[in-house]
mmCIF file with all atom_site columns, C-alpha atoms in Angstrom:
data_model
loop_
_atom_site.group_PDB
_atom_site.id
_atom_site.type_symbol
_atom_site.label_atom_id
_atom_site.label_alt_id
_atom_site.label_comp_id
_atom_site.label_asym_id
_atom_site.label_entity_id
_atom_site.label_seq_id
_atom_site.pdbx_PDB_ins_code
_atom_site.Cartn_x
_atom_site.Cartn_y
_atom_site.Cartn_z
_atom_site.occupancy
_atom_site.B_iso_or_equiv
_atom_site.pdbx_formal_charge
_atom_site.auth_seq_id
_atom_site.auth_comp_id
_atom_site.auth_asym_id
_atom_site.auth_atom_id
_atom_site.pdbx_PDB_model_num
ATOM 1   C CA . GLY A 1 1   ? 115.621 97.038 132.342 1.00 0.00 ? 261 GLY A CA 1
ATOM 2   C CA . GLU A 1 2   ? 116.911 94.598 129.846 1.00 0.00 ? 262 GLU A CA 1
ATOM 3   C CA . SER A 1 3   ? 117.771 95.753 126.359 1.00 0.00 ? 263 SER A CA 1
ATOM 4   C CA . VAL A 1 4   ? 116.558 93.764 123.412 1.00 0.00 ? 264 VAL A CA 1
ATOM 5   C CA . GLY A 1 5   ? 118.601 93.769 120.267 1.00 0.00 ? 265 GLY A CA 1
ATOM 6   C CA . LEU A 1 6   ? 116.908 95.148 117.220 1.00 0.00 ? 266 LEU A CA 1
ATOM 7   C CA . HIS A 1 7   ? 116.540 93.033 114.129 1.00 0.00 ? 267 HIS A CA 1
ATOM 8   C CA . LEU A 1 8   ? 118.560 94.591 111.346 1.00 0.00 ? 268 LEU A CA 1
ATOM 9   C CA . PRO A 1 9   ? 118.080 93.495 107.746 1.00 0.00 ? 269 PRO A CA 1
ATOM 10  C CA . THR A 1 10  ? 121.778 93.947 106.996 1.00 0.00 ? 270 THR A CA 1
ATOM 11  C CA . LEU A 1 11  ? 124.968 93.670 108.993 1.00 0.00 ? 271 LEU A CA 1
ATOM 12  C CA . SER A 1 12  ? 128.446 94.596 107.826 1.00 0.00 ? 272 SER A CA 1
ATOM 13  C CA . VAL A 1 13  ? 131.279 93.231 109.930 1.00 0.00 ? 273 VAL A CA 1
ATOM 14  C CA . GLN A 1 14  ? 135.057 93.356 109.729 1.00 0.00 ? 274 GLN A CA 1
ATOM 15  C CA . GLU A 1 15  ? 136.769 90.039 109.201 1.00 0.00 ? 275 GLU A CA 1
ATOM 16  C CA . GLY A 1 16  ? 137.933 88.686 112.530 1.00 0.00 ? 276 GLY A CA 1
ATOM 17  C CA . ASP A 1 17  ? 135.348 90.592 114.565 1.00 0.00 ? 277 ASP A CA 1
ATOM 18  C CA . ASN A 1 18  ? 132.409 88.984 116.312 1.00 0.00 ? 278 ASN A CA 1
ATOM 19  C CA . SER A 1 19  ? 128.932 89.203 114.775 1.00 0.00 ? 279 SER A CA 1
ATOM 20  C CA . ILE A 1 20  ? 125.632 89.352 116.605 1.00 0.00 ? 280 ILE A CA 1
ATOM 21  C CA . ILE A 1 21  ? 122.414 88.722 114.727 1.00 0.00 ? 281 ILE A CA 1
ATOM 22  C CA . ASN A 1 22  ? 119.128 89.345 116.486 1.00 0.00 ? 282 ASN A CA 1
ATOM 23  C CA . CYS A 1 23  ? 115.687 87.915 116.012 1.00 0.00 ? 283 CYS A CA 1
ATOM 24  C CA . ALA A 1 24  ? 112.358 88.489 117.727 1.00 0.00 ? 284 ALA A CA 1
ATOM 25  C CA . TYR A 1 25  ? 109.896 85.625 117.602 1.00 0.00 ? 285 TYR A CA 1
ATOM 26  C CA . SER A 1 26  ? 106.169 85.874 117.865 1.00 0.00 ? 286 SER A CA 1
ATOM 27  C CA . ASN A 1 27  ? 104.760 82.711 119.385 1.00 0.00 ? 287 ASN A CA 1
ATOM 28  C CA . SER A 1 28  ? 105.218 82.344 123.128 1.00 0.00 ? 288 SER A CA 1
ATOM 29  C CA . ALA A 1 29  ? 104.288 78.651 122.771 1.00 0.00 ? 289 ALA A CA 1
ATOM 30  C CA . SER A 1 30  ? 107.235 77.953 120.457 1.00 0.00 ? 290 SER A CA 1
ATOM 31  C CA . ASP A 1 31  ? 109.559 75.440 122.023 1.00 0.00 ? 291 ASP A CA 1
ATOM 32  C CA . TYR A 1 32  ? 112.250 74.905 119.422 1.00 0.00 ? 292 TYR A CA 1
ATOM 33  C CA . PHE A 1 33  ? 114.349 77.437 117.554 1.00 0.00 ? 293 PHE A CA 1
ATOM 34  C CA . ILE A 1 34  ? 116.826 77.036 114.731 1.00 0.00 ? 294 ILE A CA 1
ATOM 35  C CA . TRP A 1 35  ? 119.278 79.317 112.998 1.00 0.00 ? 295 TRP A CA 1
ATOM 36  C CA . TYR A 1 36  ? 119.856 78.756 109.308 1.00 0.00 ? 296 TYR A CA 1
ATOM 37  C CA . LYS A 1 37  ? 122.434 80.205 106.949 1.00 0.00 ? 297 LYS A CA 1
ATOM 38  C CA . GLN A 1 38  ? 121.530 80.679 103.311 1.00 0.00 ? 298 GLN A CA 1
ATOM 39  C CA . GLU A 1 39  ? 124.157 81.420 100.709 1.00 0.00 ? 299 GLU A CA 1
ATOM 40  C CA . SER A 1 40  ? 123.236 82.760 97.319  1.00 0.00 ? 300 SER A CA 1
ATOM 41  C CA . GLY A 1 41  ? 121.635 80.100 95.149  1.00 0.00 ? 301 GLY A CA 1
ATOM 42  C CA . LYS A 1 42  ? 121.535 77.500 97.908  1.00 0.00 ? 302 LYS A CA 1
ATOM 43  C CA . GLY A 1 43  ? 119.058 76.128 100.383 1.00 0.00 ? 303 GLY A CA 1
ATOM 44  C CA . PRO A 1 44  ? 119.001 77.080 104.072 1.00 0.00 ? 304 PRO A CA 1
ATOM 45  C CA . GLN A 1 45  ? 121.764 75.307 105.950 1.00 0.00 ? 305 GLN A CA 1
ATOM 46  C CA . PHE A 1 46  ? 121.339 74.296 109.593 1.00 0.00 ? 306 PHE A CA 1
ATOM 47  C CA . ILE A 1 47  ? 123.715 76.118 111.940 1.00 0.00 ? 307 ILE A CA 1
ATOM 48  C CA . ILE A 1 48  ? 122.531 75.575 115.488 1.00 0.00 ? 308 ILE A CA 1
ATOM 49  C CA . ASP A 1 49  ? 119.346 74.970 117.422 1.00 0.00 ? 309 ASP A CA 1
ATOM 50  C CA . ILE A 1 50  ? 118.044 75.478 120.936 1.00 0.00 ? 310 ILE A CA 1
ATOM 51  C CA . ARG A 1 51  ? 115.049 74.219 122.862 1.00 0.00 ? 311 ARG A CA 1
ATOM 52  C CA . SER A 1 52  ? 112.977 76.414 125.105 1.00 0.00 ? 312 SER A CA 1
ATOM 53  C CA . ASN A 1 53  ? 114.264 74.763 128.280 1.00 0.00 ? 313 ASN A CA 1
ATOM 54  C CA . MET A 1 54  ? 117.697 76.260 127.605 1.00 0.00 ? 314 MET A CA 1
ATOM 55  C CA . ASP A 1 55  ? 118.901 79.843 127.383 1.00 0.00 ? 315 ASP A CA 1
ATOM 56  C CA . LYS A 1 56  ? 122.273 79.300 125.753 1.00 0.00 ? 316 LYS A CA 1
ATOM 57  C CA . ARG A 1 57  ? 123.864 76.770 123.458 1.00 0.00 ? 317 ARG A CA 1
ATOM 58  C CA . GLN A 1 58  ? 127.310 76.787 121.919 1.00 0.00 ? 318 GLN A CA 1
ATOM 59  C CA . GLY A 1 59  ? 128.612 75.260 118.743 1.00 0.00 ? 319 GLY A CA 1
ATOM 60  C CA . GLN A 1 60  ? 131.757 75.695 116.755 1.00 0.00 ? 320 GLN A CA 1
ATOM 61  C CA . ARG A 1 61  ? 132.313 79.484 116.595 1.00 0.00 ? 321 ARG A CA 1
ATOM 62  C CA . VAL A 1 62  ? 128.577 80.052 117.101 1.00 0.00 ? 322 VAL A CA 1
ATOM 63  C CA . THR A 1 63  ? 126.443 80.657 120.167 1.00 0.00 ? 323 THR A CA 1
ATOM 64  C CA . VAL A 1 64  ? 122.691 80.973 120.338 1.00 0.00 ? 324 VAL A CA 1
ATOM 65  C CA . LEU A 1 65  ? 121.022 82.849 123.174 1.00 0.00 ? 325 LEU A CA 1
ATOM 66  C CA . LEU A 1 66  ? 117.339 82.576 123.972 1.00 0.00 ? 326 LEU A CA 1
ATOM 67  C CA . ASN A 1 67  ? 115.426 85.056 126.111 1.00 0.00 ? 327 ASN A CA 1
ATOM 68  C CA . LYS A 1 68  ? 111.902 83.749 126.493 1.00 0.00 ? 328 LYS A CA 1
ATOM 69  C CA . THR A 1 69  ? 110.801 86.651 128.654 1.00 0.00 ? 329 THR A CA 1
ATOM 70  C CA . VAL A 1 70  ? 111.086 89.076 125.767 1.00 0.00 ? 330 VAL A CA 1
ATOM 71  C CA . LYS A 1 71  ? 110.823 86.465 122.997 1.00 0.00 ? 331 LYS A CA 1
ATOM 72  C CA . HIS A 1 72  ? 114.244 87.205 121.623 1.00 0.00 ? 332 HIS A CA 1
ATOM 73  C CA . LEU A 1 73  ? 116.854 85.030 119.990 1.00 0.00 ? 333 LEU A CA 1
ATOM 74  C CA . SER A 1 74  ? 120.383 85.927 118.982 1.00 0.00 ? 334 SER A CA 1
ATOM 75  C CA . LEU A 1 75  ? 123.182 84.266 117.065 1.00 0.00 ? 335 LEU A CA 1
ATOM 76  C CA . GLN A 1 76  ? 126.753 85.168 117.854 1.00 0.00 ? 336 GLN A CA 1
ATOM 77  C CA . ILE A 1 77  ? 129.504 84.286 115.401 1.00 0.00 ? 337 ILE A CA 1
ATOM 78  C CA . ALA A 1 78  ? 133.032 84.482 116.728 1.00 0.00 ? 338 ALA A CA 1
ATOM 79  C CA . ALA A 1 79  ? 135.938 85.626 114.574 1.00 0.00 ? 339 ALA A CA 1
ATOM 80  C CA . THR A 1 80  ? 133.778 86.199 111.508 1.00 0.00 ? 340 THR A CA 1
ATOM 81  C CA . GLN A 1 81  ? 135.262 84.916 108.266 1.00 0.00 ? 341 GLN A CA 1
ATOM 82  C CA . PRO A 1 82  ? 134.539 85.765 104.608 1.00 0.00 ? 342 PRO A CA 1
ATOM 83  C CA . GLY A 1 83  ? 132.754 82.421 104.276 1.00 0.00 ? 343 GLY A CA 1
ATOM 84  C CA . ASP A 1 84  ? 130.238 83.604 106.855 1.00 0.00 ? 344 ASP A CA 1
ATOM 85  C CA . SER A 1 85  ? 128.789 86.095 104.363 1.00 0.00 ? 345 SER A CA 1
ATOM 86  C CA . ALA A 1 86  ? 125.209 84.952 103.804 1.00 0.00 ? 346 ALA A CA 1
ATOM 87  C CA . VAL A 1 87  ? 121.616 85.561 104.837 1.00 0.00 ? 347 VAL A CA 1
ATOM 88  C CA . TYR A 1 88  ? 120.841 84.281 108.325 1.00 0.00 ? 348 TYR A CA 1
ATOM 89  C CA . PHE A 1 89  ? 117.332 83.249 109.337 1.00 0.00 ? 349 PHE A CA 1
ATOM 90  C CA . CYS A 1 90  ? 115.922 82.369 112.695 1.00 0.00 ? 350 CYS A CA 1
ATOM 91  C CA . ALA A 1 91  ? 113.066 79.897 112.648 1.00 0.00 ? 351 ALA A CA 1
ATOM 92  C CA . GLU A 1 92  ? 110.668 78.686 115.315 1.00 0.00 ? 352 GLU A CA 1
ATOM 93  C CA . LEU A 1 93  ? 108.582 75.568 115.664 1.00 0.00 ? 353 LEU A CA 1
ATOM 94  C CA . GLY A 1 94  ? 105.165 76.490 116.954 1.00 0.00 ? 354 GLY A CA 1
ATOM 95  C CA . GLY A 1 95  ? 104.825 74.065 119.821 1.00 0.00 ? 355 GLY A CA 1
ATOM 96  C CA . LEU A 1 96  ? 102.706 71.039 120.500 1.00 0.00 ? 356 LEU A CA 1
ATOM 97  C CA . ASN A 1 97  ? 101.755 69.269 117.279 1.00 0.00 ? 357 ASN A CA 1
ATOM 98  C CA . ASP A 1 98  ? 102.864 72.241 115.197 1.00 0.00 ? 358 ASP A CA 1
ATOM 99  C CA . TYR A 1 99  ? 105.782 71.062 113.077 1.00 0.00 ? 359 TYR A CA 1
ATOM 100 C CA . LYS A 1 100 ? 106.018 73.810 110.503 1.00 0.00 ? 360 LYS A CA 1
ATOM 101 C CA . LEU A 1 101 ? 108.851 76.290 110.724 1.00 0.00 ? 361 LEU A CA 1
ATOM 102 C CA . SER A 1 102 ? 108.046 79.986 110.818 1.00 0.00 ? 362 SER A CA 1
ATOM 103 C CA . PHE A 1 103 ? 110.924 82.033 109.523 1.00 0.00 ? 363 PHE A CA 1
ATOM 104 C CA . GLY A 1 104 ? 112.053 85.520 110.389 1.00 0.00 ? 364 GLY A CA 1
ATOM 105 C CA . ALA A 1 105 ? 112.828 88.078 107.720 1.00 0.00 ? 365 ALA A CA 1
ATOM 106 C CA . GLY A 1 106 ? 116.522 87.294 107.573 1.00 0.00 ? 366 GLY A CA 1
ATOM 107 C CA . THR A 1 107 ? 119.685 89.306 108.089 1.00 0.00 ? 367 THR A CA 1
ATOM 108 C CA . THR A 1 108 ? 122.226 89.700 105.307 1.00 0.00 ? 368 THR A CA 1
ATOM 109 C CA . VAL A 1 109 ? 125.733 89.546 106.738 1.00 0.00 ? 369 VAL A CA 1
ATOM 110 C CA . THR A 1 110 ? 128.581 90.962 104.703 1.00 0.00 ? 370 THR A CA 1
ATOM 111 C CA . VAL A 1 111 ? 132.131 90.384 105.883 1.00 0.00 ? 371 VAL A CA 1
ATOM 112 C CA . ARG A 1 112 ? 134.644 93.095 105.004 1.00 0.00 ? 372 ARG A CA 1
ATOM 113 C CA . ALA A 1 113 ? 138.215 92.006 104.387 1.00 0.00 ? 373 ALA A CA 1
ATOM 114 C CA . ASP B 2 1   ? 125.357 68.667 101.516 1.00 0.00 ? 257 ASP B CA 1
ATOM 115 C CA . SER B 2 2   ? 122.206 68.131 103.577 1.00 0.00 ? 258 SER B CA 1
ATOM 116 C CA . GLY B 2 3   ? 121.317 64.785 102.025 1.00 0.00 ? 259 GLY B CA 1
ATOM 117 C CA . VAL B 2 4   ? 118.044 66.154 100.666 1.00 0.00 ? 260 VAL B CA 1
ATOM 118 C CA . THR B 2 5   ? 117.861 66.202 96.878  1.00 0.00 ? 261 THR B CA 1
ATOM 119 C CA . GLN B 2 6   ? 115.542 68.163 94.634  1.00 0.00 ? 262 GLN B CA 1
ATOM 120 C CA . THR B 2 7   ? 114.961 68.097 90.923  1.00 0.00 ? 263 THR B CA 1
ATOM 121 C CA . PRO B 2 8   ? 114.966 69.954 88.679  1.00 0.00 ? 264 PRO B CA 1
ATOM 122 C CA . LYS B 2 9   ? 117.263 72.739 89.794  1.00 0.00 ? 265 LYS B CA 1
ATOM 123 C CA . HIS B 2 10  ? 115.710 75.223 87.403  1.00 0.00 ? 266 HIS B CA 1
ATOM 124 C CA . LEU B 2 11  ? 112.364 75.246 85.651  1.00 0.00 ? 267 LEU B CA 1
ATOM 125 C CA . ILE B 2 12  ? 111.116 77.796 83.160  1.00 0.00 ? 268 ILE B CA 1
ATOM 126 C CA . THR B 2 13  ? 107.546 77.556 81.957  1.00 0.00 ? 269 THR B CA 1
ATOM 127 C CA . ALA B 2 14  ? 104.629 79.635 80.744  1.00 0.00 ? 270 ALA B CA 1
ATOM 128 C CA . THR B 2 15  ? 101.524 80.883 82.491  1.00 0.00 ? 271 THR B CA 1
ATOM 129 C CA . GLY B 2 16  ? 98.738  78.343 82.634  1.00 0.00 ? 272 GLY B CA 1
ATOM 130 C CA . GLN B 2 17  ? 101.076 75.380 82.586  1.00 0.00 ? 273 GLN B CA 1
ATOM 131 C CA . ARG B 2 18  ? 101.547 72.632 85.158  1.00 0.00 ? 274 ARG B CA 1
ATOM 132 C CA . VAL B 2 19  ? 104.838 71.470 86.669  1.00 0.00 ? 275 VAL B CA 1
ATOM 133 C CA . THR B 2 20  ? 105.989 68.831 89.110  1.00 0.00 ? 276 THR B CA 1
ATOM 134 C CA . LEU B 2 21  ? 108.836 69.328 91.552  1.00 0.00 ? 277 LEU B CA 1
ATOM 135 C CA . ARG B 2 22  ? 110.481 66.320 93.105  1.00 0.00 ? 278 ARG B CA 1
ATOM 136 C CA . CYS B 2 23  ? 112.151 65.828 96.467  1.00 0.00 ? 279 CYS B CA 1
ATOM 137 C CA . SER B 2 24  ? 114.026 62.909 98.002  1.00 0.00 ? 280 SER B CA 1
ATOM 138 C CA . PRO B 2 25  ? 114.447 63.208 101.762 1.00 0.00 ? 281 PRO B CA 1
ATOM 139 C CA . ARG B 2 26  ? 117.509 62.239 103.749 1.00 0.00 ? 282 ARG B CA 1
ATOM 140 C CA . SER B 2 27  ? 117.849 58.521 104.189 1.00 0.00 ? 283 SER B CA 1
ATOM 141 C CA . GLY B 2 28  ? 115.540 57.372 106.949 1.00 0.00 ? 284 GLY B CA 1
ATOM 142 C CA . ASP B 2 29  ? 113.627 60.649 107.314 1.00 0.00 ? 285 ASP B CA 1
ATOM 143 C CA . LEU B 2 30  ? 109.872 60.169 107.345 1.00 0.00 ? 286 LEU B CA 1
ATOM 144 C CA . SER B 2 31  ? 108.777 63.806 107.325 1.00 0.00 ? 287 SER B CA 1
ATOM 145 C CA . VAL B 2 32  ? 108.887 66.009 104.252 1.00 0.00 ? 288 VAL B CA 1
ATOM 146 C CA . TYR B 2 33  ? 108.069 69.701 104.205 1.00 0.00 ? 289 TYR B CA 1
ATOM 147 C CA . TRP B 2 34  ? 107.640 72.086 101.281 1.00 0.00 ? 290 TRP B CA 1
ATOM 148 C CA . TYR B 2 35  ? 108.424 75.788 101.486 1.00 0.00 ? 291 TYR B CA 1
ATOM 149 C CA . GLN B 2 36  ? 108.180 78.645 99.015  1.00 0.00 ? 292 GLN B CA 1
ATOM 150 C CA . GLN B 2 37  ? 110.677 81.498 99.037  1.00 0.00 ? 293 GLN B CA 1
ATOM 151 C CA . SER B 2 38  ? 109.851 84.675 97.187  1.00 0.00 ? 294 SER B CA 1
ATOM 152 C CA . LEU B 2 39  ? 111.389 88.110 97.456  1.00 0.00 ? 295 LEU B CA 1
ATOM 153 C CA . ASP B 2 40  ? 108.313 89.739 98.948  1.00 0.00 ? 296 ASP B CA 1
ATOM 154 C CA . GLN B 2 41  ? 107.069 86.922 101.189 1.00 0.00 ? 297 GLN B CA 1
ATOM 155 C CA . GLY B 2 42  ? 110.250 85.318 102.451 1.00 0.00 ? 298 GLY B CA 1
ATOM 156 C CA . LEU B 2 43  ? 110.224 81.624 103.357 1.00 0.00 ? 299 LEU B CA 1
ATOM 157 C CA . GLN B 2 44  ? 106.679 80.346 103.706 1.00 0.00 ? 300 GLN B CA 1
ATOM 158 C CA . PHE B 2 45  ? 105.562 76.883 104.756 1.00 0.00 ? 301 PHE B CA 1
ATOM 159 C CA . LEU B 2 46  ? 103.326 75.127 102.240 1.00 0.00 ? 302 LEU B CA 1
ATOM 160 C CA . ILE B 2 47  ? 102.654 71.563 103.355 1.00 0.00 ? 303 ILE B CA 1
ATOM 161 C CA . GLN B 2 48  ? 104.017 68.657 105.408 1.00 0.00 ? 304 GLN B CA 1
ATOM 162 C CA . TYR B 2 49  ? 103.838 64.900 104.914 1.00 0.00 ? 305 TYR B CA 1
ATOM 163 C CA . TYR B 2 50  ? 104.766 62.215 107.376 1.00 0.00 ? 306 TYR B CA 1
ATOM 164 C CA . ASN B 2 51  ? 105.197 58.640 106.204 1.00 0.00 ? 307 ASN B CA 1
ATOM 165 C CA . GLY B 2 52  ? 102.859 59.177 103.290 1.00 0.00 ? 308 GLY B CA 1
ATOM 166 C CA . GLU B 2 53  ? 100.161 61.117 105.079 1.00 0.00 ? 309 GLU B CA 1
ATOM 167 C CA . GLU B 2 54  ? 99.469  64.823 104.938 1.00 0.00 ? 310 GLU B CA 1
ATOM 168 C CA . ARG B 2 55  ? 100.020 66.287 108.396 1.00 0.00 ? 311 ARG B CA 1
ATOM 169 C CA . ALA B 2 56  ? 99.933  70.065 108.096 1.00 0.00 ? 312 ALA B CA 1
ATOM 170 C CA . LYS B 2 57  ? 99.011  72.727 105.595 1.00 0.00 ? 313 LYS B CA 1
ATOM 171 C CA . GLY B 2 58  ? 100.157 76.288 105.400 1.00 0.00 ? 314 GLY B CA 1
ATOM 172 C CA . ASN B 2 59  ? 99.139  78.969 102.964 1.00 0.00 ? 315 ASN B CA 1
ATOM 173 C CA . ILE B 2 60  ? 99.131  76.589 100.029 1.00 0.00 ? 316 ILE B CA 1
ATOM 174 C CA . LEU B 2 61  ? 97.039  77.590 97.053  1.00 0.00 ? 317 LEU B CA 1
ATOM 175 C CA . GLU B 2 62  ? 94.327  75.253 95.803  1.00 0.00 ? 318 GLU B CA 1
ATOM 176 C CA . ARG B 2 63  ? 96.199  75.103 92.492  1.00 0.00 ? 319 ARG B CA 1
ATOM 177 C CA . PHE B 2 64  ? 99.055  73.425 94.347  1.00 0.00 ? 320 PHE B CA 1
ATOM 178 C CA . SER B 2 65  ? 99.062  69.874 95.621  1.00 0.00 ? 321 SER B CA 1
ATOM 179 C CA . ALA B 2 66  ? 101.601 67.425 96.937  1.00 0.00 ? 322 ALA B CA 1
ATOM 180 C CA . GLN B 2 67  ? 102.004 63.807 97.816  1.00 0.00 ? 323 GLN B CA 1
ATOM 181 C CA . GLN B 2 68  ? 104.506 61.514 99.473  1.00 0.00 ? 324 GLN B CA 1
ATOM 182 C CA . PHE B 2 69  ? 105.075 58.107 97.980  1.00 0.00 ? 325 PHE B CA 1
ATOM 183 C CA . PRO B 2 70  ? 105.796 54.753 99.698  1.00 0.00 ? 326 PRO B CA 1
ATOM 184 C CA . ASP B 2 71  ? 109.518 55.216 99.067  1.00 0.00 ? 327 ASP B CA 1
ATOM 185 C CA . LEU B 2 72  ? 109.149 58.541 100.947 1.00 0.00 ? 328 LEU B CA 1
ATOM 186 C CA . HIS B 2 73  ? 110.020 60.815 98.067  1.00 0.00 ? 329 HIS B CA 1
ATOM 187 C CA . SER B 2 74  ? 107.600 63.670 97.574  1.00 0.00 ? 330 SER B CA 1
ATOM 188 C CA . GLU B 2 75  ? 106.284 65.651 94.653  1.00 0.00 ? 331 GLU B CA 1
ATOM 189 C CA . LEU B 2 76  ? 104.820 69.131 94.610  1.00 0.00 ? 332 LEU B CA 1
ATOM 190 C CA . ASN B 2 77  ? 102.445 69.794 91.746  1.00 0.00 ? 333 ASN B CA 1
ATOM 191 C CA . LEU B 2 78  ? 101.784 73.364 90.667  1.00 0.00 ? 334 LEU B CA 1
ATOM 192 C CA . SER B 2 79  ? 99.053  73.955 88.106  1.00 0.00 ? 335 SER B CA 1
ATOM 193 C CA . SER B 2 80  ? 97.493  76.876 86.232  1.00 0.00 ? 336 SER B CA 1
ATOM 194 C CA . LEU B 2 81  ? 100.714 78.708 86.851  1.00 0.00 ? 337 LEU B CA 1
ATOM 195 C CA . GLU B 2 82  ? 100.735 82.464 87.246  1.00 0.00 ? 338 GLU B CA 1
ATOM 196 C CA . LEU B 2 83  ? 103.566 84.962 87.069  1.00 0.00 ? 339 LEU B CA 1
ATOM 197 C CA . GLY B 2 84  ? 103.413 85.330 90.844  1.00 0.00 ? 340 GLY B CA 1
ATOM 198 C CA . ASP B 2 85  ? 104.257 81.665 91.341  1.00 0.00 ? 341 ASP B CA 1
ATOM 199 C CA . SER B 2 86  ? 107.813 82.386 90.268  1.00 0.00 ? 342 SER B CA 1
ATOM 200 C CA . ALA B 2 87  ? 109.888 81.590 93.330  1.00 0.00 ? 343 ALA B CA 1
ATOM 201 C CA . LEU B 2 88  ? 112.310 79.175 94.905  1.00 0.00 ? 344 LEU B CA 1
ATOM 202 C CA . TYR B 2 89  ? 110.682 76.018 96.180  1.00 0.00 ? 345 TYR B CA 1
ATOM 203 C CA . PHE B 2 90  ? 112.464 74.131 98.929  1.00 0.00 ? 346 PHE B CA 1
ATOM 204 C CA . CYS B 2 91  ? 111.915 70.725 100.350 1.00 0.00 ? 347 CYS B CA 1
ATOM 205 C CA . ALA B 2 92  ? 113.097 69.837 103.842 1.00 0.00 ? 348 ALA B CA 1
ATOM 206 C CA . SER B 2 93  ? 113.070 66.588 105.745 1.00 0.00 ? 349 SER B CA 1
ATOM 207 C CA . SER B 2 94  ? 113.317 65.528 109.358 1.00 0.00 ? 350 SER B CA 1
ATOM 208 C CA . GLY B 2 95  ? 113.642 62.214 111.083 1.00 0.00 ? 351 GLY B CA 1
ATOM 209 C CA . GLU B 2 96  ? 110.792 62.898 113.433 1.00 0.00 ? 352 GLU B CA 1
ATOM 210 C CA . GLN B 2 97  ? 108.042 65.452 113.603 1.00 0.00 ? 353 GLN B CA 1
ATOM 211 C CA . GLY B 2 98  ? 109.357 68.437 115.480 1.00 0.00 ? 354 GLY B CA 1
ATOM 212 C CA . GLY B 2 99  ? 112.943 67.509 114.719 1.00 0.00 ? 355 GLY B CA 1
ATOM 213 C CA . THR B 2 100 ? 115.557 69.526 112.908 1.00 0.00 ? 356 THR B CA 1
ATOM 214 C CA . GLN B 2 101 ? 114.594 70.167 109.310 1.00 0.00 ? 357 GLN B CA 1
ATOM 215 C CA . TYR B 2 102 ? 117.304 69.852 106.694 1.00 0.00 ? 358 TYR B CA 1
ATOM 216 C CA . PHE B 2 103 ? 116.765 71.646 103.425 1.00 0.00 ? 359 PHE B CA 1
ATOM 217 C CA . GLY B 2 104 ? 117.456 70.652 99.861  1.00 0.00 ? 360 GLY B CA 1
ATOM 218 C CA . PRO B 2 105 ? 119.078 72.936 97.281  1.00 0.00 ? 361 PRO B CA 1
ATOM 219 C CA . GLY B 2 106 ? 115.734 74.102 95.931  1.00 0.00 ? 362 GLY B CA 1
ATOM 220 C CA . THR B 2 107 ? 114.033 74.395 92.568  1.00 0.00 ? 363 THR B CA 1
ATOM 221 C CA . ARG B 2 108 ? 113.942 77.815 90.975  1.00 0.00 ? 364 ARG B CA 1
ATOM 222 C CA . LEU B 2 109 ? 110.670 78.202 89.097  1.00 0.00 ? 365 LEU B CA 1
ATOM 223 C CA . THR B 2 110 ? 110.284 80.973 86.567  1.00 0.00 ? 366 THR B CA 1
ATOM 224 C CA . VAL B 2 111 ? 106.879 81.528 85.028  1.00 0.00 ? 367 VAL B CA 1
ATOM 225 C CA . LEU B 2 112 ? 106.916 83.662 81.881  1.00 0.00 ? 368 LEU B CA 1
#
């Protein structure tokens, strides 16, 4: 069977290593997913998005994977840097005519030097 | 910098009072969304406006109201404030409904 990554509220990663942040979403009708990064005292910052007709999308040092079968989303950060320390949220748009974002609980990533 | 601006950055007030939070969306964006972020509830959607019209409501209290003006800026009004209303309030905007939402820096409200 396929393993599904668990959502962890915190993640500690060594600088230079790759990070994987997992998220389970709830609405099977959701067709748009976004990862946000929130640093202390700031608003959520867009990182990368993916639509439900895709299963993978790559950006600069980041990759988002979508598994609709098990309603799972992951964010991979390559060569994690100290500036990547933040809280990461996945968010889903509910589908037809539903434009509000529903956010996951967030994962706090701490990068160790 | 997302291009979304919010004022004030911080607001400290007393229970029972009324405050107004202001948001200017990114240039050209017609949709404005308000979210509340508290420690125990996380990020929660409050309300959405599109080109001046209310389009969606979340778990917004009756003591809270919002509007979007012809110049597309939006205001969130919070009245009869309670201690539990202390939170970060974020505004986001998107160019189209269902498009990527870009968030402002937030207003931190403290009710004493």
